[in-house]
DNA sequence: TGTACATCAGTGAACGCGCGTTCACTGATGTAC
DNA sequence: TGTACATCAGTGAACGCGCGTTCACTGATGTAC
């Protein structure tokens, strides 16, 4: 999983054109957020940015390049925030339970970042959520390492696998909570439940293999 | 969570026009799958369906109505399959572990249904994944009821909450596995791990509340 | 400080293309007697 | 069975609109001396 390929724009050479570029970026993200893909046209972007089509094409080869550039900007900013958040703490002193709780909290907070734009940008570019998914993998990869530092406390036969799947599960729970429009759980309850889910999966004893309990045939094509 | 509102098309009155409608639906879904949103134009749809723009507009008021109609079709078909799959078994005789394992298996198989089209249709219509998410909620709701029939075996303080979040977690794991392009787990391993995760969360003892272990401040805007 | 010049930045009318949509027309199917 | 008529279905050229993009031009900024 790597960052999207670098978008090659014509870089601004004066502070004036640099400000114009920033206004175009802002206007694009605003339009994307408020009106969706269909609202994101070059004319509307430059109108909202108090610029002009000519200025736009002085920076970008075309609309596709704007989308790539936006994706790269959002990706980079979100990742920088994430790394700052990760490095703010000294994780080495924590035991498994604390690392897990910290990881869950970080995931919840990360959900509020602008990384949601990545999803819309993916769909606008015809990459159906790929960059967004790659970013989430990037997040989970860092957390995997942290948790595996306490692998001695993990009862699961295959700690790598368990941490990978467990974090995916937590991310699924967090996602759905943020998508929900009603009955949202308070942050502390959400953290506690996710911690409980992940901890019991990693350390619990409900994992002894069951065989032949249910024999489902596949109904789905 | 309810199905998308009924799309009002002009119904075909002869078998000939009914077949034409089916070809248009098929061609639309094929184009959506192979070329994405950008490939879905009226001209291209009718060309692929060996039809004509006039025939198209004899059925649909416009392109938006096609999208609504497709969404409704996909929704209905996927839900019918789901209900068939659910009713194929007698769940009342199973204990909690077996119900959980069965539910996990069903979720995995449901992932292969055409419901993925719902996501693309949502984005094409400017509803950003809403119908797709509603469909997933529909799936989980049925499974919740089944699992809660054995609520006596659930150790968690709040069985309703635990089942809701636990299923969300499993769905997150299944999703990510199907998105992965490499290192995909075999179906039986995936079922076993999801079963283990959900069971240990519902019945495990790693859930006793922790307080004040970690005090994270929020870094994300 | 002033002047001359080059480069950078910005403007918006205009263009062409492809899209969604309309419509006048032809052919197929169903119905009445 | 045959004929007349109404309705349904299908066709594709044509239209208008909005999109992405180009370009000739004006103004601002930086530099040399």
Tab-separated table of C-alpha atoms (C1' of nucleotides) in Angstrom:
chain	number	residue	atom	x	y	z
A	1	UNK	CA	0.000	0.000	0.000
A	2	UNK	CA	1.622	3.229	-1.084
A	3	UNK	CA	0.572	6.821	-1.495
A	4	UNK	CA	-1.039	7.893	-4.769
A	5	UNK	CA	1.498	8.769	-7.434
A	6	UNK	CA	2.737	12.324	-7.257
A	7	UNK	CA	0.569	14.771	-9.157
A	8	UNK	CA	2.701	16.984	-11.417
A	9	UNK	CA	1.292	20.461	-11.376
A	10	UNK	CA	3.056	23.586	-12.609
A	11	UNK	CA	4.256	25.022	-9.291
A	12	UNK	CA	3.401	28.634	-8.472
A	13	UNK	CA	6.389	30.993	-8.574
A	14	UNK	CA	4.958	33.977	-6.756
A	15	UNK	CA	3.095	34.247	-3.480
A	16	UNK	CA	0.104	35.611	-5.372
A	17	UNK	CA	-0.314	32.515	-7.500
A	18	UNK	CA	0.370	30.311	-4.507
A	19	UNK	CA	-2.574	31.899	-2.718
A	20	UNK	CA	-4.711	31.395	-5.790
A	21	UNK	CA	-3.787	27.727	-5.830
A	22	UNK	CA	-4.766	27.386	-2.189
A	23	UNK	CA	-8.129	29.037	-2.855
A	24	UNK	CA	-8.739	26.587	-5.702
A	25	UNK	CA	-7.905	23.634	-3.474
A	26	UNK	CA	-10.189	24.897	-0.719
A	27	UNK	CA	-13.040	25.622	-3.096
A	28	UNK	CA	-12.721	22.171	-4.644
A	29	UNK	CA	-12.934	20.385	-1.310
A	30	UNK	CA	-15.850	22.569	-0.234
A	31	UNK	CA	-17.760	21.814	-3.412
A	32	UNK	CA	-17.033	18.132	-3.067
A	33	UNK	CA	-18.315	18.143	0.491
A	34	UNK	CA	-21.462	20.154	-0.118
A	35	UNK	CA	-22.533	19.137	-3.616
A	36	UNK	CA	-20.787	15.880	-4.315
A	37	UNK	CA	-19.019	14.838	-7.465
A	38	UNK	CA	-21.555	16.426	-9.783
A	39	UNK	CA	-20.909	19.845	-8.248
A	40	UNK	CA	-17.207	19.701	-8.947
A	41	UNK	CA	-16.770	21.442	-12.307
A	42	UNK	CA	-13.873	23.636	-13.301
A	43	UNK	CA	-16.118	26.640	-13.851
A	44	UNK	CA	-17.745	26.318	-10.458
A	45	UNK	CA	-14.465	25.754	-8.693
A	46	UNK	CA	-12.815	28.864	-10.082
A	47	UNK	CA	-15.962	30.920	-9.495
A	48	UNK	CA	-16.011	29.924	-5.830
A	49	UNK	CA	-12.273	30.515	-5.562
A	50	UNK	CA	-12.618	34.008	-7.092
A	51	UNK	CA	-10.290	32.954	-9.849
A	52	UNK	CA	-10.658	32.169	-13.539
A	53	UNK	CA	-10.387	29.215	-15.852
A	54	UNK	CA	-7.163	30.632	-17.276
A	55	UNK	CA	-5.533	30.686	-13.850
A	56	UNK	CA	-6.707	27.167	-13.254
A	57	UNK	CA	-5.085	25.877	-16.421
A	58	UNK	CA	-1.906	27.769	-15.622
A	59	UNK	CA	-1.441	25.329	-12.713
A	60	UNK	CA	-3.148	22.145	-13.853
A	61	UNK	CA	-2.999	20.302	-17.135
A	62	UNK	CA	-6.653	19.503	-16.655
A	63	UNK	CA	-9.364	18.425	-14.295
A	64	UNK	CA	-7.928	14.956	-13.783
A	65	UNK	CA	-4.736	16.489	-12.493
A	66	UNK	CA	-6.720	18.558	-10.002
A	67	UNK	CA	-8.282	15.387	-8.637
A	68	UNK	CA	-4.898	13.684	-8.344
A	69	UNK	CA	-3.450	16.744	-6.654
A	70	UNK	CA	-6.302	16.977	-4.172
A	71	UNK	CA	-5.932	13.293	-3.382
A	72	UNK	CA	-2.253	13.732	-2.735
A	73	UNK	CA	-2.798	16.778	-0.535
A	74	UNK	CA	-5.476	15.138	1.561
A	75	UNK	CA	-3.460	11.937	1.840
A	76	UNK	CA	-0.332	13.756	2.953
A	77	UNK	CA	-2.064	15.996	5.465
A	78	UNK	CA	-4.025	13.145	7.020
A	79	UNK	CA	-0.932	10.977	7.259
A	80	UNK	CA	1.100	13.739	8.883
A	81	UNK	CA	-1.569	14.223	11.504
A	82	UNK	CA	-1.678	10.525	12.079
A	83	UNK	CA	2.056	10.223	12.572
A	84	UNK	CA	2.051	13.169	14.928
A	85	UNK	CA	-0.701	11.558	16.938
A	86	UNK	CA	1.171	8.265	17.036
A	87	UNK	CA	4.446	9.807	18.136
A	88	UNK	CA	2.877	11.993	20.802
A	89	UNK	CA	2.901	9.082	23.221
A	90	UNK	CA	5.538	6.708	24.478
A	91	UNK	CA	3.931	3.414	23.663
A	92	UNK	CA	6.744	1.208	24.853
A	93	UNK	CA	5.811	1.622	28.500
A	94	UNK	CA	2.228	0.418	28.047
A	95	UNK	CA	0.905	-3.083	28.458
A	96	UNK	CA	-1.329	-4.771	25.919
A	97	UNK	CA	-4.604	-3.520	27.347
A	98	UNK	CA	-3.426	0.081	27.360
A	99	UNK	CA	-1.979	-0.111	23.867
A	100	UNK	CA	-5.236	-1.550	22.593
A	101	UNK	CA	-7.259	1.143	24.273
A	102	UNK	CA	-4.966	3.823	22.906
A	103	UNK	CA	-5.141	2.368	19.426
A	104	UNK	CA	-8.916	2.313	19.509
A	105	UNK	CA	-9.037	5.923	20.637
A	106	UNK	CA	-6.722	6.976	17.832
A	107	UNK	CA	-8.852	5.202	15.255
A	108	UNK	CA	-11.939	6.976	16.491
A	109	UNK	CA	-10.259	10.347	16.303
A	110	UNK	CA	-8.781	9.587	12.899
A	111	UNK	CA	-12.309	9.126	11.643
A	112	UNK	CA	-12.847	12.846	12.045
A	113	UNK	CA	-9.960	13.782	9.803
A	114	UNK	CA	-10.404	14.994	6.265
A	115	UNK	CA	-9.551	11.531	5.022
A	116	UNK	CA	-13.238	11.120	4.161
A	117	UNK	CA	-12.505	13.346	1.164
A	118	UNK	CA	-10.296	10.571	-0.136
A	119	UNK	CA	-13.328	8.398	-0.650
A	120	UNK	CA	-15.180	11.006	-2.691
A	121	UNK	CA	-12.029	11.751	-4.694
A	122	UNK	CA	-11.602	8.077	-5.446
A	123	UNK	CA	-15.086	7.828	-6.855
A	124	UNK	CA	-14.624	11.049	-8.813
A	125	UNK	CA	-11.489	9.606	-10.394
A	126	UNK	CA	-12.951	6.222	-11.158
A	127	UNK	CA	-10.785	4.483	-8.578
A	128	UNK	CA	-13.538	3.075	-6.464
A	129	UNK	CA	-12.339	3.776	-2.954
A	130	UNK	CA	-8.837	2.470	-3.582
A	131	UNK	CA	-6.838	5.369	-2.158
A	132	UNK	CA	-9.183	5.629	0.790
A	133	UNK	CA	-8.714	1.949	1.513
A	134	UNK	CA	-4.962	2.284	1.109
A	135	UNK	CA	-4.947	5.071	3.669
A	136	UNK	CA	-6.872	2.987	6.164
A	137	UNK	CA	-4.390	0.175	5.677
A	138	UNK	CA	-1.650	2.660	6.393
A	139	UNK	CA	-3.330	3.546	9.685
A	140	UNK	CA	-3.803	-0.048	10.726
A	141	UNK	CA	-0.264	-1.004	9.828
A	142	UNK	CA	1.169	1.406	12.393
A	143	UNK	CA	-1.179	0.167	15.079
A	144	UNK	CA	-0.356	-3.446	14.285
A	145	UNK	CA	3.277	-2.885	15.106
A	146	UNK	CA	2.449	-1.225	18.393
A	147	UNK	CA	0.143	-3.966	19.550
A	148	UNK	CA	2.516	-6.715	18.466
A	149	UNK	CA	5.174	-5.304	20.762
A	150	UNK	CA	3.157	-7.022	23.473
A	151	UNK	CA	2.683	-10.197	21.526
A	152	UNK	CA	3.597	-12.209	24.576
A	153	UNK	CA	0.224	-11.360	26.074
A	154	UNK	CA	-1.708	-12.506	23.033
A	155	UNK	CA	-3.209	-15.951	23.488
A	156	UNK	CA	-4.277	-16.367	19.878
A	157	UNK	CA	-2.332	-18.992	17.930
A	158	UNK	CA	-1.408	-16.552	15.200
A	159	UNK	CA	-0.837	-13.120	16.741
A	160	UNK	CA	-0.169	-11.355	13.421
A	161	UNK	CA	-3.409	-12.614	11.955
A	162	UNK	CA	-5.404	-11.882	15.081
A	163	UNK	CA	-4.162	-8.306	15.345
A	164	UNK	CA	-4.816	-7.671	11.669
A	165	UNK	CA	-8.370	-9.007	11.750
A	166	UNK	CA	-9.116	-7.578	15.168
A	167	UNK	CA	-8.152	-4.074	14.125
A	168	UNK	CA	-10.248	-4.464	10.991
A	169	UNK	CA	-13.182	-5.364	13.145
A	170	UNK	CA	-12.697	-2.343	15.362
A	171	UNK	CA	-12.442	-0.123	12.298
A	172	UNK	CA	-15.681	-1.596	11.037
A	173	UNK	CA	-17.423	-0.773	14.300
A	174	UNK	CA	-16.051	2.770	14.370
A	175	UNK	CA	-17.039	3.327	10.751
A	176	UNK	CA	-20.591	2.246	11.286
A	177	UNK	CA	-20.936	4.409	14.366
A	178	UNK	CA	-19.827	7.461	12.468
A	179	UNK	CA	-22.173	6.686	9.618
A	180	UNK	CA	-25.110	6.293	11.968
A	181	UNK	CA	-27.511	9.210	12.024
A	182	UNK	CA	-29.180	8.343	15.309
A	183	UNK	CA	-28.361	6.576	18.562
A	184	UNK	CA	-24.677	7.369	18.326
A	185	UNK	CA	-22.697	6.020	21.197
A	186	UNK	CA	-20.707	8.383	23.410
A	187	UNK	CA	-17.016	8.334	22.701
A	188	UNK	CA	-16.062	6.608	25.958
A	189	UNK	CA	-18.607	3.836	25.526
A	190	UNK	CA	-17.415	3.249	21.975
A	191	UNK	CA	-13.814	3.052	23.131
A	192	UNK	CA	-14.679	0.684	25.936
A	193	UNK	CA	-16.637	-1.672	23.687
A	194	UNK	CA	-14.008	-1.733	20.986
A	195	UNK	CA	-11.316	-2.343	23.559
A	196	UNK	CA	-13.348	-5.159	25.018
A	197	UNK	CA	-13.958	-6.724	21.627
A	198	UNK	CA	-10.342	-6.606	20.562
A	199	UNK	CA	-8.928	-7.678	23.923
A	200	UNK	CA	-11.226	-10.632	24.321
A	201	UNK	CA	-10.431	-11.769	20.785
A	202	UNK	CA	-6.687	-11.493	21.316
A	203	UNK	CA	-6.550	-12.946	24.800
A	204	UNK	CA	-9.840	-14.777	25.285
A	205	UNK	CA	-10.305	-18.505	25.397
A	206	UNK	CA	-13.423	-18.723	23.264
A	207	UNK	CA	-11.180	-19.458	20.302
A	208	UNK	CA	-10.739	-23.214	20.541
A	209	UNK	CA	-11.577	-24.572	17.134
A	210	UNK	CA	-15.069	-25.825	16.423
A	211	UNK	CA	-15.515	-28.367	13.679
A	212	UNK	CA	-18.575	-29.466	11.851
A	213	UNK	CA	-20.992	-27.523	13.962
A	214	UNK	CA	-22.836	-25.971	11.066
A	215	UNK	CA	-22.674	-26.987	7.457
A	216	UNK	CA	-23.870	-24.106	5.347
A	217	UNK	CA	-24.083	-24.403	1.637
A	218	UNK	CA	-23.590	-21.264	-0.334
A	219	UNK	CA	-26.724	-19.619	-1.590
A	220	UNK	CA	-25.070	-16.594	-3.160
A	221	UNK	CA	-23.851	-16.650	-6.732
B	1	UNK	CA	-33.703	1.768	7.368
B	2	UNK	CA	-36.019	1.197	4.467
B	3	UNK	CA	-35.731	0.330	0.821
B	4	UNK	CA	-35.222	3.119	-1.704
B	5	UNK	CA	-38.449	4.756	-2.822
B	6	UNK	CA	-40.189	2.980	-5.666
B	7	UNK	CA	-38.991	4.074	-9.078
B	8	UNK	CA	-41.930	4.905	-11.360
B	9	UNK	CA	-41.166	3.692	-14.823
B	10	UNK	CA	-43.660	3.267	-17.639
B	11	UNK	CA	-44.236	-0.492	-17.477
B	12	UNK	CA	-43.820	-2.524	-20.677
B	13	UNK	CA	-47.100	-3.848	-22.087
B	14	UNK	CA	-45.777	-6.429	-24.505
B	15	UNK	CA	-43.201	-9.183	-24.046
B	16	UNK	CA	-41.055	-7.524	-26.693
B	17	UNK	CA	-40.664	-4.322	-24.744
B	18	UNK	CA	-40.223	-6.269	-21.531
B	19	UNK	CA	-37.233	-8.032	-23.042
B	20	UNK	CA	-35.867	-4.705	-24.222
B	21	UNK	CA	-36.137	-3.366	-20.684
B	22	UNK	CA	-34.252	-6.359	-19.336
B	23	UNK	CA	-31.477	-5.855	-21.873
B	24	UNK	CA	-31.198	-2.221	-20.833
B	25	UNK	CA	-30.954	-3.183	-17.167
B	26	UNK	CA	-28.304	-5.790	-17.897
B	27	UNK	CA	-26.284	-3.474	-20.090
B	28	UNK	CA	-26.403	-0.754	-17.442
B	29	UNK	CA	-25.078	-3.016	-14.713
B	30	UNK	CA	-22.389	-4.377	-17.005
B	31	UNK	CA	-21.221	-0.908	-17.927
B	32	UNK	CA	-21.235	0.137	-14.304
B	33	UNK	CA	-19.134	-2.878	-13.363
B	34	UNK	CA	-16.610	-2.597	-16.165
B	35	UNK	CA	-16.276	1.128	-16.752
B	36	UNK	CA	-17.591	2.782	-13.635
B	37	UNK	CA	-19.878	5.757	-13.366
B	38	UNK	CA	-18.276	7.613	-16.247
B	39	UNK	CA	-19.079	4.790	-18.633
B	40	UNK	CA	-22.782	4.851	-17.834
B	41	UNK	CA	-24.300	7.118	-20.496
B	42	UNK	CA	-27.673	6.660	-22.121
B	43	UNK	CA	-26.156	6.327	-25.575
B	44	UNK	CA	-23.702	3.663	-24.488
B	45	UNK	CA	-26.332	1.754	-22.533
B	46	UNK	CA	-28.744	1.508	-25.442
B	47	UNK	CA	-25.938	0.659	-27.861
B	48	UNK	CA	-24.824	-2.238	-25.663
B	49	UNK	CA	-28.430	-3.322	-25.202
B	50	UNK	CA	-29.056	-3.286	-28.987
B	51	UNK	CA	-31.779	-0.752	-28.402
B	52	UNK	CA	-32.211	2.945	-29.114
B	53	UNK	CA	-32.554	6.169	-27.178
B	54	UNK	CA	-36.203	6.353	-28.146
B	55	UNK	CA	-36.941	2.967	-26.607
B	56	UNK	CA	-35.075	4.027	-23.519
B	57	UNK	CA	-37.201	7.144	-23.067
B	58	UNK	CA	-40.341	5.138	-23.696
B	59	UNK	CA	-39.660	3.415	-20.371
B	60	UNK	CA	-37.801	5.982	-18.321
B	61	UNK	CA	-38.443	9.649	-17.790
B	62	UNK	CA	-34.708	10.148	-17.784
B	63	UNK	CA	-31.369	8.879	-16.647
B	64	UNK	CA	-32.047	9.567	-12.978
B	65	UNK	CA	-35.015	7.267	-13.118
B	66	UNK	CA	-32.861	4.527	-14.601
B	67	UNK	CA	-30.517	4.814	-11.635
B	68	UNK	CA	-33.385	4.678	-9.165
B	69	UNK	CA	-34.857	1.695	-10.967
B	70	UNK	CA	-31.556	-0.167	-10.996
B	71	UNK	CA	-31.114	0.522	-7.316
B	72	UNK	CA	-34.536	-0.847	-6.563
B	73	UNK	CA	-33.981	-3.955	-8.672
B	74	UNK	CA	-30.636	-4.749	-7.117
B	75	UNK	CA	-31.967	-4.059	-3.644
B	76	UNK	CA	-34.964	-6.323	-4.101
B	77	UNK	CA	-33.049	-9.194	-5.670
B	78	UNK	CA	-30.330	-9.133	-3.040
B	79	UNK	CA	-32.867	-9.012	-0.239
B	80	UNK	CA	-34.851	-11.896	-1.659
B	81	UNK	CA	-31.747	-14.029	-1.837
B	82	UNK	CA	-30.886	-13.043	1.678
B	83	UNK	CA	-34.262	-13.988	3.057
B	84	UNK	CA	-34.179	-17.290	1.230
B	85	UNK	CA	-30.772	-18.008	2.708
B	86	UNK	CA	-31.994	-17.096	6.183
B	87	UNK	CA	-35.094	-19.255	5.984
B	88	UNK	CA	-33.293	-22.272	4.576
B	89	UNK	CA	-32.229	-23.301	8.056
B	90	UNK	CA	-34.042	-23.931	11.291
B	91	UNK	CA	-32.170	-21.614	13.589
B	92	UNK	CA	-34.203	-22.269	16.688
B	93	UNK	CA	-32.447	-25.588	17.374
B	94	UNK	CA	-28.946	-24.092	17.404
B	95	UNK	CA	-26.993	-22.881	20.388
B	96	UNK	CA	-25.228	-19.529	20.459
B	97	UNK	CA	-21.951	-20.771	19.004
B	98	UNK	CA	-23.665	-22.402	16.051
B	99	UNK	CA	-25.890	-19.420	15.365
B	100	UNK	CA	-22.857	-17.154	15.414
B	101	UNK	CA	-20.963	-19.409	13.065
B	102	UNK	CA	-23.934	-19.608	10.747
B	103	UNK	CA	-24.401	-15.855	10.779
B	104	UNK	CA	-20.763	-15.293	9.922
B	105	UNK	CA	-20.972	-17.709	7.029
B	106	UNK	CA	-24.049	-15.986	5.667
B	107	UNK	CA	-22.364	-12.601	5.844
B	108	UNK	CA	-19.413	-13.907	3.898
B	109	UNK	CA	-21.617	-15.356	1.209
B	110	UNK	CA	-23.757	-12.222	1.062
B	111	UNK	CA	-20.623	-10.322	0.174
B	112	UNK	CA	-20.613	-12.056	-3.186
B	113	UNK	CA	-24.082	-10.902	-4.099
B	114	UNK	CA	-24.746	-8.124	-6.562
B	115	UNK	CA	-25.290	-5.764	-3.652
B	116	UNK	CA	-21.924	-4.214	-4.487
B	117	UNK	CA	-23.734	-2.517	-7.375
B	118	UNK	CA	-25.701	-0.602	-4.779
B	119	UNK	CA	-22.567	1.220	-3.753
B	120	UNK	CA	-21.739	2.327	-7.282
B	121	UNK	CA	-25.362	3.326	-7.886
B	122	UNK	CA	-25.340	5.390	-4.722
B	123	UNK	CA	-22.330	7.345	-5.860
B	124	UNK	CA	-23.772	7.752	-9.331
B	125	UNK	CA	-26.924	9.225	-7.820
B	126	UNK	CA	-25.159	11.508	-5.405
B	127	UNK	CA	-26.319	9.525	-2.375
B	128	UNK	CA	-22.933	8.634	-1.056
B	129	UNK	CA	-23.322	4.997	-0.162
B	130	UNK	CA	-26.605	5.489	1.673
B	131	UNK	CA	-28.643	2.721	0.061
B	132	UNK	CA	-25.728	0.348	0.267
B	133	UNK	CA	-25.366	1.070	3.955
B	134	UNK	CA	-29.107	0.673	4.456
B	135	UNK	CA	-28.944	-2.735	2.834
B	136	UNK	CA	-26.154	-3.835	5.122
B	137	UNK	CA	-28.175	-2.696	8.104
B	138	UNK	CA	-31.022	-4.790	6.810
B	139	UNK	CA	-28.751	-7.836	6.741
B	140	UNK	CA	-27.446	-7.271	10.237
B	141	UNK	CA	-30.880	-6.668	11.664
B	142	UNK	CA	-32.005	-10.166	10.760
B	143	UNK	CA	-28.901	-11.726	12.228
B	144	UNK	CA	-29.284	-9.708	15.424
B	145	UNK	CA	-32.635	-11.260	16.105
B	146	UNK	CA	-31.301	-14.771	15.565
B	147	UNK	CA	-28.359	-14.334	17.864
B	148	UNK	CA	-30.431	-12.647	20.544
B	149	UNK	CA	-32.636	-15.727	20.740
B	150	UNK	CA	-29.758	-17.175	22.747
B	151	UNK	CA	-29.262	-14.064	24.788
B	152	UNK	CA	-29.044	-16.177	27.939
B	153	UNK	CA	-25.587	-17.310	26.848
B	154	UNK	CA	-24.309	-13.787	26.336
B	155	UNK	CA	-22.199	-12.576	29.225
B	156	UNK	CA	-21.998	-8.974	28.054
B	157	UNK	CA	-23.898	-6.489	30.236
B	158	UNK	CA	-25.866	-5.151	27.305
B	159	UNK	CA	-26.602	-8.007	24.889
B	160	UNK	CA	-28.366	-5.817	22.311
B	161	UNK	CA	-25.425	-3.451	22.112
B	162	UNK	CA	-22.871	-6.238	22.059
B	163	UNK	CA	-24.588	-8.103	19.244
B	164	UNK	CA	-24.966	-4.919	17.221
B	165	UNK	CA	-21.347	-3.885	17.559
B	166	UNK	CA	-20.016	-7.408	17.286
B	167	UNK	CA	-21.780	-8.020	13.994
B	168	UNK	CA	-20.503	-4.695	12.733
B	169	UNK	CA	-17.013	-5.798	13.581
B	170	UNK	CA	-17.427	-9.071	11.733
B	171	UNK	CA	-18.806	-7.230	8.731
B	172	UNK	CA	-15.767	-4.959	8.808
B	173	UNK	CA	-13.432	-7.946	8.766
B	174	UNK	CA	-15.316	-9.642	5.956
B	175	UNK	CA	-15.371	-6.428	3.931
B	176	UNK	CA	-11.662	-5.893	4.206
B	177	UNK	CA	-10.921	-9.476	3.249
B	178	UNK	CA	-12.975	-9.154	0.100
B	179	UNK	CA	-11.293	-5.891	-0.773
B	180	UNK	CA	-7.843	-7.357	-0.327
B	181	UNK	CA	-6.022	-8.175	-3.528
B	182	UNK	CA	-3.469	-10.517	-1.980
B	183	UNK	CA	-3.155	-12.878	0.964
B	184	UNK	CA	-6.863	-13.600	1.049
B	185	UNK	CA	-7.811	-16.005	3.774
B	186	UNK	CA	-9.553	-19.267	2.919
B	187	UNK	CA	-13.243	-19.213	3.632
B	188	UNK	CA	-13.058	-21.641	6.549
B	189	UNK	CA	-10.281	-19.711	8.273
B	190	UNK	CA	-12.196	-16.476	7.858
B	191	UNK	CA	-15.330	-18.029	9.330
B	192	UNK	CA	-13.403	-19.492	12.232
B	193	UNK	CA	-11.698	-16.202	13.079
B	194	UNK	CA	-14.874	-14.172	12.853
B	195	UNK	CA	-16.709	-16.695	14.958
B	196	UNK	CA	-13.930	-16.570	17.516
B	197	UNK	CA	-13.926	-12.772	17.587
B	198	UNK	CA	-17.663	-12.467	18.003
B	199	UNK	CA	-18.010	-15.300	20.493
B	200	UNK	CA	-15.223	-14.118	22.742
B	201	UNK	CA	-16.678	-10.600	22.703
B	202	UNK	CA	-20.163	-11.816	23.572
B	203	UNK	CA	-19.194	-14.407	26.146
B	204	UNK	CA	-15.622	-13.579	27.134
B	205	UNK	CA	-14.498	-12.156	30.449
B	206	UNK	CA	-12.040	-9.622	29.089
B	207	UNK	CA	-14.781	-7.037	29.230
B	208	UNK	CA	-14.560	-5.855	32.809
B	209	UNK	CA	-14.349	-2.111	32.637
B	210	UNK	CA	-10.978	-0.414	32.692
B	211	UNK	CA	-10.832	3.143	33.889
B	212	UNK	CA	-8.199	5.772	33.471
B	213	UNK	CA	-5.675	3.475	31.902
B	214	UNK	CA	-4.854	5.814	29.067
B	215	UNK	CA	-5.748	9.439	28.753
B	216	UNK	CA	-5.615	10.415	25.111
B	217	UNK	CA	-6.257	13.927	24.024
B	218	UNK	CA	-7.721	14.404	20.605
B	219	UNK	CA	-5.341	15.387	17.865
B	220	UNK	CA	-7.803	15.327	15.011
B	221	UNK	CA	-9.817	18.381	14.055
C	1	DT	C1'	15.199	56.513	-7.933
C	2	DG	C1'	13.915	55.742	-12.615
C	3	DT	C1'	13.447	53.279	-16.888
C	4	DA	C1'	13.227	49.099	-19.886
C	5	DC	C1'	12.339	44.618	-20.279
C	6	DA	C1'	11.185	39.716	-19.232
C	7	DT	C1'	8.543	36.694	-16.876
C	8	DC	C1'	4.687	35.469	-14.129
C	9	DA	C1'	-0.223	35.757	-13.157
C	10	DG	C1'	-4.845	36.609	-14.276
C	11	DT	C1'	-8.989	37.309	-17.391
C	12	DG	C1'	-13.086	35.679	-19.782
C	13	DA	C1'	-14.990	35.095	-24.470
C	14	DA	C1'	-15.074	31.443	-27.489
C	15	DC	C1'	-14.861	26.633	-29.166
C	16	DG	C1'	-15.867	21.814	-29.734
C	17	DC	C1'	-17.521	17.728	-27.872
C	18	DG	C1'	-20.488	14.574	-25.677
C	19	DC	C1'	-24.147	14.337	-22.963
C	20	DG	C1'	-29.310	13.928	-21.939
C	21	DT	C1'	-33.363	14.538	-24.283
C	22	DT	C1'	-37.024	15.307	-28.024
C	23	DC	C1'	-39.674	14.130	-31.905
C	24	DA	C1'	-41.393	12.836	-36.420
C	25	DC	C1'	-41.623	8.714	-38.373
C	26	DT	C1'	-41.825	3.425	-39.387
C	27	DG	C1'	-42.984	-1.146	-38.076
C	28	DA	C1'	-45.176	-4.773	-34.927
C	29	DT	C1'	-48.833	-6.411	-32.203
C	30	DG	C1'	-53.457	-6.674	-30.498
C	31	DT	C1'	-58.526	-6.181	-31.286
C	32	DA	C1'	-63.161	-5.732	-33.430
C	33	DC	C1'	-66.348	-7.514	-36.609
D	1	DT	C1'	-59.895	-15.965	-42.467
D	2	DG	C1'	-59.589	-11.253	-43.833
D	3	DT	C1'	-59.665	-6.339	-43.265
D	4	DA	C1'	-59.445	-1.900	-40.658
D	5	DC	C1'	-57.910	0.417	-37.006
D	6	DA	C1'	-55.716	1.601	-32.509
D	7	DT	C1'	-52.101	1.079	-29.600
D	8	DC	C1'	-47.549	-0.292	-28.502
D	9	DA	C1'	-42.670	-0.505	-29.617
D	10	DG	C1'	-38.666	0.921	-31.922
D	11	DT	C1'	-35.595	4.124	-34.672
D	12	DG	C1'	-31.998	7.598	-35.044
D	13	DA	C1'	-31.239	12.375	-36.636
D	14	DA	C1'	-31.314	16.558	-34.435
D	15	DC	C1'	-31.147	19.956	-30.625
D	16	DG	C1'	-29.527	22.558	-26.748
D	17	DC	C1'	-26.836	22.766	-22.802
D	18	DG	C1'	-22.937	22.547	-19.917
D	19	DC	C1'	-18.714	20.789	-19.665
D	20	DG	C1'	-13.466	20.886	-20.196
D	21	DT	C1'	-10.271	23.428	-22.584
D	22	DT	C1'	-7.829	27.113	-25.503
D	23	DC	C1'	-6.060	31.500	-26.442
D	24	DA	C1'	-5.319	36.376	-27.283
D	25	DC	C1'	-4.898	39.816	-24.296
D	26	DT	C1'	-4.091	42.869	-19.942
D	27	DG	C1'	-1.925	43.669	-15.633
D	28	DA	C1'	1.520	42.647	-11.786
D	29	DT	C1'	5.959	41.440	-10.229
D	30	DG	C1'	10.853	40.831	-10.487
D	31	DT	C1'	15.424	42.277	-12.420
D	32	DA	C1'	19.228	44.832	-14.679
D	33	DC	C1'	21.701	48.958	-14.924
